[in-house]
Amino acid sequence: MSELLDRYQRSLIGVFGTPPLVLSHGEGCYVWDTDGNRYLDLVGGIAVNALGHGHPALVSALSKQAAEAIHISNLFTSVPQIELAERLLQIADAPQGSGVFLANSGAEAIEAAVKLSRRTGRQEIIAADGAFHGRTTGALALTSKAAYREPFEPLMPGVSHVPYGDVDALRAAVTTETAAVVLEPVQGEAGVVDPGPAYLTAAREITSATGTLLIIDEIQTGIGRTGEWFAFQASGIRPDAVTVAKGLGGGVPIGGLITFGPEVSGLLTAGQHGTTFGGNPLATAGALAVLDTIVQEGLLAHATEAGHHLADAIAALEHPVLEPVRGRGLLRAIPLRRPVASALAAAAREAGFIVNPVAPQAIRLAPPLVVTTDQLDDFVSALPDLLDSVKDPS
Ligand SMILES: *Cc1c(COP(=O)(O)O)cnc(C)c1O
């Protein structure tokens, strides 16, 4: 592997640092590196590999579609594209007159949402401290982390950030000049921070009063990750727009913007937005296979149950470094009382587990939705020894 990593370093731009492993293939919730070591993948390509690796339903849908047509451009449409849009509207409980724009990534879904918000005639957007909405320049303006933003300023004007989960702060910030409020139901990149469903219920009430769009970023939380199709559904609200990506394609790049109702859906008209690849037959056929499989295998209920199982099993360890698990469904963080997340992730990898040190004091788990409770238990059993083996960074 070290020779391949040398070649990586000499040939790729270093934005990701040097990765620790060269992976060759996967099967279910396991992946293998090029030296033949096996790992239990509890990150799932960052909440992307909803069906794990090599799921036969996804592989066969993609193989069949690849043989028929991979790309046709948006000068034309295809049956999988139409079917996927219909399915997304259905699982989002979107009313008549709603619509879908299909893109290739999360950031592109956010860009479409930003352009949608401009069509209200207002220019101000409110996002939350800790928010992550992507790395393209528009999405970056909504993202809050200084280290991501500052090298690229000035960014798109008109964006302000309010403390996440603070209803009073949101109420004070939103005016009739606010085009949109953009919120994650649970902040994944910030360390799986869950303000609880009442936050979005309040955000809906606040934005409705000022005619402001409520745009929910479900790129990480959507498509069953939290045990619902969309995390906003736990809040009992109807948003104006929702962004999706990550889990939707099960690994095939795809993103989308769902707009709710005819008024919002009519904001973007012919010629005002576009994409070459977005919504192509290959990606949409893959996404349809993911949605079908989530239904057939009961993965929404499973995500809820497996998530509870994980949280309970970790609590039962009663380990002094561990705090109660955060998050919903299979989007979880294990908070640590000491800043050892990176060392813990490295030790876990040595022991055959892939976990994500999302913050110095938190490990994020976003395993495939098909992960079994036995697989989760394998990690939980290994956790005390792993914790005892790591030292605080000096
Ligand atoms: C990953 C993520 C994005 C960006 O998606 P990309 O596909 O990396 O562009 C945006 N919002 C949230 C909540 C995410 O988790």
CSV table of C-alpha atoms and ligand atoms in Angstrom, one decimal:
chain,number,residue,atom,x,y,z
A,1,MET,CA,0.0,0.0,0.0
A,2,SER,CA,2.8,2.5,0.8
A,3,GLU,CA,4.0,2.6,-2.8
A,4,LEU,CA,0.5,3.4,-4.0
A,5,LEU,CA,0.2,6.1,-1.4
A,6,ASP,CA,3.5,7.6,-2.6
A,7,ARG,CA,2.0,7.7,-6.1
A,8,TYR,CA,-1.2,9.3,-4.7
A,9,GLN,CA,0.9,12.0,-3.0
A,10,ARG,CA,2.8,12.7,-6.2
A,11,SER,CA,-0.3,12.9,-8.4
A,12,LEU,CA,-3.3,14.2,-6.5
A,13,ILE,CA,-3.9,17.7,-5.2
A,14,GLY,CA,-3.4,17.4,-1.4
A,15,VAL,CA,-6.8,18.7,-0.3
A,16,PHE,CA,-7.6,15.4,1.5
A,17,GLY,CA,-4.1,15.0,3.0
A,18,THR,CA,-2.7,11.5,2.5
A,19,PRO,CA,-5.4,8.9,3.0
A,20,PRO,CA,-4.5,6.0,5.4
A,21,LEU,CA,-5.6,3.2,3.2
A,22,VAL,CA,-6.0,2.2,-0.5
A,23,LEU,CA,-9.2,0.2,-0.6
A,24,SER,CA,-9.8,-2.4,-3.3
A,25,HIS,CA,-13.3,-3.7,-2.8
A,26,GLY,CA,-16.2,-4.2,-0.5
A,27,GLU,CA,-18.9,-6.7,0.3
A,28,GLY,CA,-21.9,-5.8,2.5
A,29,CYS,CA,-20.5,-3.8,5.4
A,30,TYR,CA,-16.9,-4.9,4.9
A,31,VAL,CA,-14.1,-3.3,2.8
A,32,TRP,CA,-10.7,-4.6,2.0
A,33,ASP,CA,-7.5,-2.8,1.4
A,34,THR,CA,-4.9,-3.6,-1.3
A,35,ASP,CA,-2.9,-5.5,1.2
A,36,GLY,CA,-5.8,-7.9,1.8
A,37,ASN,CA,-6.8,-6.6,5.3
A,38,ARG,CA,-10.6,-6.6,6.0
A,39,TYR,CA,-12.4,-3.7,7.8
A,40,LEU,CA,-15.9,-3.3,9.2
A,41,ASP,CA,-17.0,-0.1,7.5
A,42,LEU,CA,-19.0,1.9,10.0
A,43,VAL,CA,-18.8,5.1,8.0
A,44,GLY,CA,-20.3,3.9,4.8
A,45,GLY,CA,-18.5,6.4,2.6
A,46,ILE,CA,-19.7,9.2,4.8
A,47,ALA,CA,-23.4,8.2,5.0
A,48,VAL,CA,-23.4,7.3,1.3
A,49,ASN,CA,-23.3,3.5,1.0
A,50,ALA,CA,-26.8,3.0,2.3
A,51,LEU,CA,-26.9,-0.6,1.0
A,52,GLY,CA,-23.3,-1.4,1.9
A,53,HIS,CA,-21.0,-2.6,-0.9
A,54,GLY,CA,-22.0,-4.8,-3.8
A,55,HIS,CA,-25.7,-5.1,-2.9
A,56,PRO,CA,-27.1,-7.3,-5.7
A,57,ALA,CA,-30.2,-5.0,-6.3
A,58,LEU,CA,-28.0,-2.0,-6.9
A,59,VAL,CA,-25.4,-3.8,-8.9
A,60,SER,CA,-27.9,-5.4,-11.2
A,61,ALA,CA,-29.9,-2.1,-11.7
A,62,LEU,CA,-26.7,-0.3,-12.6
A,63,SER,CA,-25.4,-3.1,-14.8
A,64,LYS,CA,-28.7,-3.3,-16.7
A,65,GLN,CA,-29.0,0.5,-17.0
A,66,ALA,CA,-25.3,0.9,-18.1
A,67,ALA,CA,-26.0,-1.5,-21.0
A,68,GLU,CA,-29.1,0.4,-22.0
A,69,ALA,CA,-28.0,4.1,-21.7
A,70,ILE,CA,-25.7,5.8,-19.2
A,71,HIS,CA,-26.2,9.4,-20.3
A,72,ILE,CA,-28.6,11.2,-22.6
A,73,SER,CA,-28.3,14.8,-21.4
A,74,ASN,CA,-31.2,16.9,-20.2
A,75,LEU,CA,-32.2,17.7,-23.8
A,76,PHE,CA,-34.1,14.5,-23.3
A,77,THR,CA,-35.6,12.6,-20.4
A,78,SER,CA,-35.7,8.9,-19.4
A,79,VAL,CA,-38.0,6.6,-17.6
A,80,PRO,CA,-35.8,6.2,-14.5
A,81,GLN,CA,-35.5,10.0,-14.2
A,82,ILE,CA,-39.3,10.4,-14.2
A,83,GLU,CA,-39.8,7.5,-11.9
A,84,LEU,CA,-37.2,8.8,-9.4
A,85,ALA,CA,-38.7,12.3,-9.3
A,86,GLU,CA,-42.1,10.7,-8.6
A,87,ARG,CA,-40.7,8.5,-5.9
A,88,LEU,CA,-38.9,11.4,-4.2
A,89,LEU,CA,-42.1,13.5,-4.1
A,90,GLN,CA,-44.0,10.5,-2.7
A,91,ILE,CA,-41.6,9.7,0.1
A,92,ALA,CA,-41.2,13.4,1.0
A,93,ASP,CA,-45.1,13.7,1.3
A,94,ALA,CA,-44.9,16.5,-1.2
A,95,PRO,CA,-48.2,18.0,-2.3
A,96,GLN,CA,-49.5,18.3,-5.9
A,97,GLY,CA,-47.5,20.7,-8.0
A,98,SER,CA,-44.2,19.9,-6.2
A,99,GLY,CA,-41.0,19.3,-8.2
A,100,VAL,CA,-37.6,17.8,-8.3
A,101,PHE,CA,-34.3,19.1,-9.8
A,102,LEU,CA,-31.6,16.4,-10.1
A,103,ALA,CA,-27.9,17.1,-9.8
A,104,ASN,CA,-24.7,15.2,-9.1
A,105,SER,CA,-23.8,16.1,-5.6
A,106,GLY,CA,-24.9,17.7,-2.4
A,107,ALA,CA,-23.2,21.0,-3.0
A,108,GLU,CA,-25.0,21.2,-6.4
A,109,ALA,CA,-28.3,20.6,-4.7
A,110,ILE,CA,-27.5,23.5,-2.3
A,111,GLU,CA,-26.6,25.7,-5.3
A,112,ALA,CA,-30.0,25.0,-6.8
A,113,ALA,CA,-31.6,25.9,-3.4
A,114,VAL,CA,-29.6,29.2,-3.3
A,115,LYS,CA,-30.8,30.1,-6.8
A,116,LEU,CA,-34.3,29.1,-5.8
A,117,SER,CA,-34.1,31.5,-2.9
A,118,ARG,CA,-32.9,34.4,-5.1
A,119,ARG,CA,-36.1,34.0,-7.2
A,120,THR,CA,-38.2,35.2,-4.2
A,121,GLY,CA,-36.8,38.7,-4.9
A,122,ARG,CA,-35.0,38.7,-1.5
A,123,GLN,CA,-31.3,38.2,-1.1
A,124,GLU,CA,-30.7,37.4,2.5
A,125,ILE,CA,-30.1,33.8,3.7
A,126,ILE,CA,-29.8,32.6,7.2
A,127,ALA,CA,-27.9,29.4,8.1
A,128,ALA,CA,-26.7,28.0,11.4
A,129,ASP,CA,-23.4,28.1,13.3
A,130,GLY,CA,-21.8,24.7,12.8
A,131,ALA,CA,-23.6,24.2,9.5
A,132,PHE,CA,-22.1,22.2,6.7
A,133,HIS,CA,-23.6,22.7,3.2
A,134,GLY,CA,-20.7,21.9,0.9
A,135,ARG,CA,-17.6,23.3,-0.6
A,136,THR,CA,-18.6,25.1,-3.9
A,137,THR,CA,-18.5,28.8,-3.4
A,138,GLY,CA,-22.2,29.3,-2.9
A,139,ALA,CA,-22.6,26.4,-0.6
A,140,LEU,CA,-19.5,27.5,1.2
A,141,ALA,CA,-21.1,30.8,2.0
A,142,LEU,CA,-23.8,28.9,3.9
A,143,THR,CA,-21.2,26.6,5.6
A,144,SER,CA,-20.0,28.1,8.9
A,145,LYS,CA,-16.5,26.7,9.6
A,146,ALA,CA,-13.9,29.5,9.4
A,147,ALA,CA,-11.1,27.2,8.2
A,148,TYR,CA,-13.2,26.2,5.2
A,149,ARG,CA,-14.4,29.7,4.3
A,150,GLU,CA,-11.6,32.2,5.1
A,151,PRO,CA,-9.1,31.2,2.3
A,152,PHE,CA,-11.9,31.8,-0.2
A,153,GLU,CA,-13.4,35.1,0.9
A,154,PRO,CA,-15.2,37.2,-0.2
A,155,LEU,CA,-18.0,34.6,-0.6
A,156,MET,CA,-21.5,35.2,-1.7
A,157,PRO,CA,-22.9,38.2,0.3
A,158,GLY,CA,-26.2,38.2,2.2
A,159,VAL,CA,-25.6,35.1,4.4
A,160,SER,CA,-25.6,35.3,8.2
A,161,HIS,CA,-25.4,32.5,10.8
A,162,VAL,CA,-27.4,32.1,14.0
A,163,PRO,CA,-26.7,29.7,16.9
A,164,TYR,CA,-28.0,26.3,16.0
A,165,GLY,CA,-31.0,25.0,17.9
A,166,ASP,CA,-31.7,28.5,19.4
A,167,VAL,CA,-35.3,29.3,18.5
A,168,ASP,CA,-35.1,32.8,20.0
A,169,ALA,CA,-32.0,33.7,18.0
A,170,LEU,CA,-33.7,32.4,14.8
A,171,ARG,CA,-36.8,34.4,15.5
A,172,ALA,CA,-34.8,37.6,16.1
A,173,ALA,CA,-32.8,37.1,12.9
A,174,VAL,CA,-35.6,36.3,10.4
A,175,THR,CA,-37.4,39.3,8.8
A,176,THR,CA,-39.4,40.0,5.7
A,177,GLU,CA,-36.1,40.6,3.9
A,178,THR,CA,-35.0,37.0,4.6
A,179,ALA,CA,-35.3,34.9,1.4
A,180,ALA,CA,-34.5,31.6,3.0
A,181,VAL,CA,-33.5,29.8,6.2
A,182,VAL,CA,-31.3,26.8,5.5
A,183,LEU,CA,-31.0,24.2,8.2
A,184,GLU,CA,-29.8,20.6,8.8
A,185,PRO,CA,-32.2,18.6,11.0
A,186,VAL,CA,-29.2,17.1,12.6
A,187,GLN,CA,-25.7,18.6,12.0
A,188,GLY,CA,-23.6,15.7,10.8
A,189,GLU,CA,-20.2,17.4,10.0
A,190,ALA,CA,-20.5,19.4,13.2
A,191,GLY,CA,-20.3,16.2,15.2
A,192,VAL,CA,-23.9,14.8,14.9
A,193,VAL,CA,-25.6,17.6,16.8
A,194,ASP,CA,-29.3,17.0,17.2
A,195,PRO,CA,-31.4,20.0,18.4
A,196,GLY,CA,-34.5,17.8,18.5
A,197,PRO,CA,-37.5,17.8,16.2
A,198,ALA,CA,-39.1,20.9,17.9
A,199,TYR,CA,-36.4,23.1,16.4
A,200,LEU,CA,-37.6,22.6,12.8
A,201,THR,CA,-41.3,23.0,14.0
A,202,ALA,CA,-40.4,26.4,15.4
A,203,ALA,CA,-38.3,27.3,12.3
A,204,ARG,CA,-41.4,26.5,10.2
A,205,GLU,CA,-43.6,28.8,12.2
A,206,ILE,CA,-41.0,31.6,12.2
A,207,THR,CA,-40.4,31.4,8.4
A,208,SER,CA,-44.1,31.1,7.5
A,209,ALA,CA,-44.7,34.4,9.4
A,210,THR,CA,-42.3,36.3,7.2
A,211,GLY,CA,-42.9,34.6,3.9
A,212,THR,CA,-39.4,33.1,4.1
A,213,LEU,CA,-38.5,29.8,2.4
A,214,LEU,CA,-37.6,27.0,4.9
A,215,ILE,CA,-35.0,24.9,3.1
A,216,ILE,CA,-34.0,21.7,4.9
A,217,ASP,CA,-30.6,20.2,4.0
A,218,GLU,CA,-31.2,16.4,4.2
A,219,ILE,CA,-28.1,15.5,2.3
A,220,GLN,CA,-26.7,13.6,5.2
A,221,THR,CA,-29.9,12.9,7.2
A,222,GLY,CA,-32.2,11.9,4.3
A,223,ILE,CA,-33.1,8.6,2.6
A,224,GLY,CA,-33.6,6.6,5.8
A,225,ARG,CA,-30.4,7.6,7.6
A,226,THR,CA,-32.3,8.7,10.8
A,227,GLY,CA,-35.0,6.0,10.6
A,228,GLU,CA,-37.4,8.2,8.6
A,229,TRP,CA,-37.2,8.9,4.9
A,230,PHE,CA,-36.3,12.4,5.8
A,231,ALA,CA,-35.4,13.7,9.3
A,232,PHE,CA,-37.7,16.7,9.0
A,233,GLN,CA,-40.7,14.2,9.0
A,234,ALA,CA,-40.1,13.8,12.8
A,235,SER,CA,-41.0,17.5,13.1
A,236,GLY,CA,-44.4,17.1,11.4
A,237,ILE,CA,-43.7,20.1,9.1
A,238,ARG,CA,-43.9,20.7,5.4
A,239,PRO,CA,-40.7,22.5,4.3
A,240,ASP,CA,-40.5,24.7,1.2
A,241,ALA,CA,-37.5,22.8,-0.2
A,242,VAL,CA,-35.3,19.8,0.7
A,243,THR,CA,-31.8,18.9,-0.6
A,244,VAL,CA,-30.7,15.3,-0.9
A,245,ALA,CA,-27.6,13.5,-2.1
A,246,LYS,CA,-25.3,11.2,-0.2
A,247,GLY,CA,-27.4,8.0,0.6
A,248,LEU,CA,-29.7,8.5,-2.4
A,249,GLY,CA,-27.5,6.8,-5.0
A,250,GLY,CA,-26.0,4.2,-2.6
A,251,GLY,CA,-22.6,5.3,-3.9
A,252,VAL,CA,-23.5,6.6,-7.4
A,253,PRO,CA,-23.1,10.4,-7.5
A,254,ILE,CA,-26.5,12.0,-7.4
A,255,GLY,CA,-28.1,15.0,-5.6
A,256,GLY,CA,-31.4,16.7,-5.8
A,257,LEU,CA,-33.6,19.6,-4.8
A,258,ILE,CA,-37.2,18.9,-3.9
A,259,THR,CA,-39.5,21.9,-4.0
A,260,PHE,CA,-42.9,21.7,-2.2
A,261,GLY,CA,-46.1,23.0,-3.8
A,262,PRO,CA,-46.7,24.9,-7.1
A,263,GLU,CA,-45.7,28.3,-5.8
A,264,VAL,CA,-42.1,27.4,-4.7
A,265,SER,CA,-41.7,24.9,-7.6
A,266,GLY,CA,-42.6,27.6,-10.1
A,267,LEU,CA,-39.8,29.9,-8.9
A,268,LEU,CA,-37.2,28.4,-11.2
A,269,THR,CA,-38.4,28.5,-14.8
A,270,ALA,CA,-37.1,27.2,-18.2
A,271,GLY,CA,-33.5,28.2,-18.8
A,272,GLN,CA,-32.8,29.5,-15.2
A,273,HIS,CA,-30.8,26.5,-14.1
A,274,GLY,CA,-29.3,23.4,-15.6
A,275,THR,CA,-26.7,20.6,-15.5
A,276,THR,CA,-25.2,18.3,-18.0
A,277,PHE,CA,-24.9,15.1,-16.0
A,278,GLY,CA,-27.6,15.6,-13.4
A,279,GLY,CA,-30.5,13.1,-13.4
A,280,ASN,CA,-28.9,10.8,-15.9
A,281,PRO,CA,-30.4,7.3,-16.4
A,282,LEU,CA,-27.5,5.5,-14.7
A,283,ALA,CA,-27.6,7.5,-11.5
A,284,THR,CA,-31.4,7.6,-11.3
A,285,ALA,CA,-31.7,3.9,-12.0
A,286,GLY,CA,-29.3,3.4,-9.1
A,287,ALA,CA,-31.3,5.7,-6.8
A,288,LEU,CA,-34.5,3.9,-7.6
A,289,ALA,CA,-32.9,0.6,-6.7
A,290,VAL,CA,-31.8,2.1,-3.4
A,291,LEU,CA,-35.3,3.4,-2.6
A,292,ASP,CA,-36.9,0.0,-3.6
A,293,THR,CA,-34.4,-1.9,-1.4
A,294,ILE,CA,-35.0,0.3,1.6
A,295,VAL,CA,-38.7,-0.6,1.4
A,296,GLN,CA,-38.2,-4.3,0.6
A,297,GLU,CA,-35.7,-4.8,3.4
A,298,GLY,CA,-37.5,-2.7,6.0
A,299,LEU,CA,-34.4,-0.5,6.4
A,300,LEU,CA,-36.2,2.5,7.9
A,301,ALA,CA,-37.4,0.5,11.0
A,302,HIS,CA,-34.1,-1.3,11.0
A,303,ALA,CA,-32.1,2.1,11.1
A,304,THR,CA,-34.2,3.1,14.2
A,305,GLU,CA,-33.8,-0.2,16.0
A,306,ALA,CA,-30.1,-0.7,15.2
A,307,GLY,CA,-29.4,2.9,16.2
A,308,HIS,CA,-31.1,2.3,19.6
A,309,HIS,CA,-29.2,-0.9,20.0
A,310,LEU,CA,-25.9,0.8,19.4
A,311,ALA,CA,-26.6,3.6,21.8
A,312,ASP,CA,-27.8,1.2,24.5
A,313,ALA,CA,-24.8,-1.1,24.0
A,314,ILE,CA,-22.4,1.8,24.3
A,315,ALA,CA,-24.1,3.1,27.4
A,316,ALA,CA,-23.9,-0.4,29.0
A,317,LEU,CA,-20.1,-0.2,28.7
A,318,GLU,CA,-20.1,2.4,31.4
A,319,HIS,CA,-16.6,3.5,30.2
A,320,PRO,CA,-15.2,6.6,31.9
A,321,VAL,CA,-14.2,8.2,28.6
A,322,LEU,CA,-17.6,7.8,26.9
A,323,GLU,CA,-20.6,10.1,27.1
A,324,PRO,CA,-24.1,9.2,26.0
A,325,VAL,CA,-24.4,8.6,22.2
A,326,ARG,CA,-25.8,11.5,20.1
A,327,GLY,CA,-27.9,11.4,17.0
A,328,ARG,CA,-30.8,9.5,15.5
A,329,GLY,CA,-31.1,6.2,13.6
A,330,LEU,CA,-27.8,5.2,12.1
A,331,LEU,CA,-26.4,8.8,12.2
A,332,ARG,CA,-24.6,8.7,15.5
A,333,ALA,CA,-21.7,10.2,17.4
A,334,ILE,CA,-19.9,8.7,20.3
A,335,PRO,CA,-18.8,11.8,22.4
A,336,LEU,CA,-15.5,11.3,24.2
A,337,ARG,CA,-14.4,13.0,27.4
A,338,ARG,CA,-10.9,13.4,26.1
A,339,PRO,CA,-9.7,14.7,22.7
A,340,VAL,CA,-8.6,11.3,21.5
A,341,ALA,CA,-10.9,10.8,18.5
A,342,SER,CA,-8.1,10.8,15.9
A,343,ALA,CA,-6.0,8.3,17.9
A,344,LEU,CA,-9.1,6.2,18.5
A,345,ALA,CA,-10.0,6.1,14.8
A,346,ALA,CA,-6.4,5.0,14.0
A,347,ALA,CA,-6.4,2.3,16.7
A,348,ALA,CA,-9.8,1.1,15.4
A,349,ARG,CA,-8.5,0.9,11.9
A,350,GLU,CA,-5.6,-1.3,13.1
A,351,ALA,CA,-8.2,-3.5,14.8
A,352,GLY,CA,-10.3,-3.7,11.6
A,353,PHE,CA,-13.0,-1.0,12.1
A,354,ILE,CA,-13.5,2.1,10.0
A,355,VAL,CA,-14.9,5.0,12.1
A,356,ASN,CA,-14.8,8.7,11.6
A,357,PRO,CA,-13.1,11.2,14.0
A,358,VAL,CA,-15.6,14.0,13.1
A,359,ALA,CA,-14.3,16.2,16.0
A,360,PRO,CA,-11.4,16.0,18.5
A,361,GLN,CA,-13.9,14.6,21.0
A,362,ALA,CA,-16.4,12.7,18.9
A,363,ILE,CA,-16.4,9.6,16.7
A,364,ARG,CA,-19.1,9.6,14.0
A,365,LEU,CA,-20.7,6.4,12.9
A,366,ALA,CA,-22.9,6.4,9.7
A,367,PRO,CA,-22.7,2.7,8.7
A,368,PRO,CA,-24.6,1.2,5.8
A,369,LEU,CA,-28.4,0.9,6.7
A,370,VAL,CA,-28.0,-2.8,6.2
A,371,VAL,CA,-25.5,-3.1,9.1
A,372,THR,CA,-26.5,-5.9,11.5
A,373,THR,CA,-26.7,-5.5,15.3
A,374,ASP,CA,-24.0,-8.3,15.5
A,375,GLN,CA,-21.7,-6.2,13.4
A,376,LEU,CA,-22.3,-3.1,15.6
A,377,ASP,CA,-21.7,-5.3,18.7
A,378,ASP,CA,-18.3,-6.4,17.3
A,379,PHE,CA,-17.3,-2.8,17.4
A,380,VAL,CA,-18.8,-2.0,20.8
A,381,SER,CA,-17.0,-5.0,22.3
A,382,ALA,CA,-13.7,-3.8,20.9
A,383,LEU,CA,-14.3,-0.2,22.1
A,384,PRO,CA,-13.1,-0.4,25.8
A,385,ASP,CA,-9.7,-1.9,24.8
A,386,LEU,CA,-9.3,0.6,22.0
A,387,LEU,CA,-10.1,3.5,24.4
A,388,ASP,CA,-7.7,2.2,26.9
A,389,SER,CA,-4.9,2.0,24.3
A,390,VAL,CA,-5.1,5.6,23.2
A,391,LYS,CA,-3.3,8.5,24.9
A,392,ASP,CA,-4.3,12.2,24.8
A,393,PRO,CA,-2.4,14.1,22.1
A,394,SER,CA,0.6,15.9,23.7
B,1,LIG,C1,-22.0,16.2,2.5
B,1,LIG,C2,-22.9,17.3,2.8
B,1,LIG,C3,-23.1,18.3,1.8
B,1,LIG,C4,-22.2,18.4,0.6
B,1,LIG,O1,-22.4,17.3,-0.3
B,1,LIG,P1,-21.3,17.0,-1.4
B,1,LIG,O2,-21.9,15.9,-2.2
B,1,LIG,O3,-20.0,16.7,-0.7
B,1,LIG,O4,-21.1,18.2,-2.2
B,1,LIG,C5,-24.0,19.3,2.1
B,1,LIG,N1,-24.8,19.3,3.2
B,1,LIG,C6,-24.6,18.3,4.1
B,1,LIG,C7,-25.5,18.3,5.3
B,1,LIG,C8,-23.7,17.3,3.9
B,1,LIG,O5,-23.6,16.3,4.8
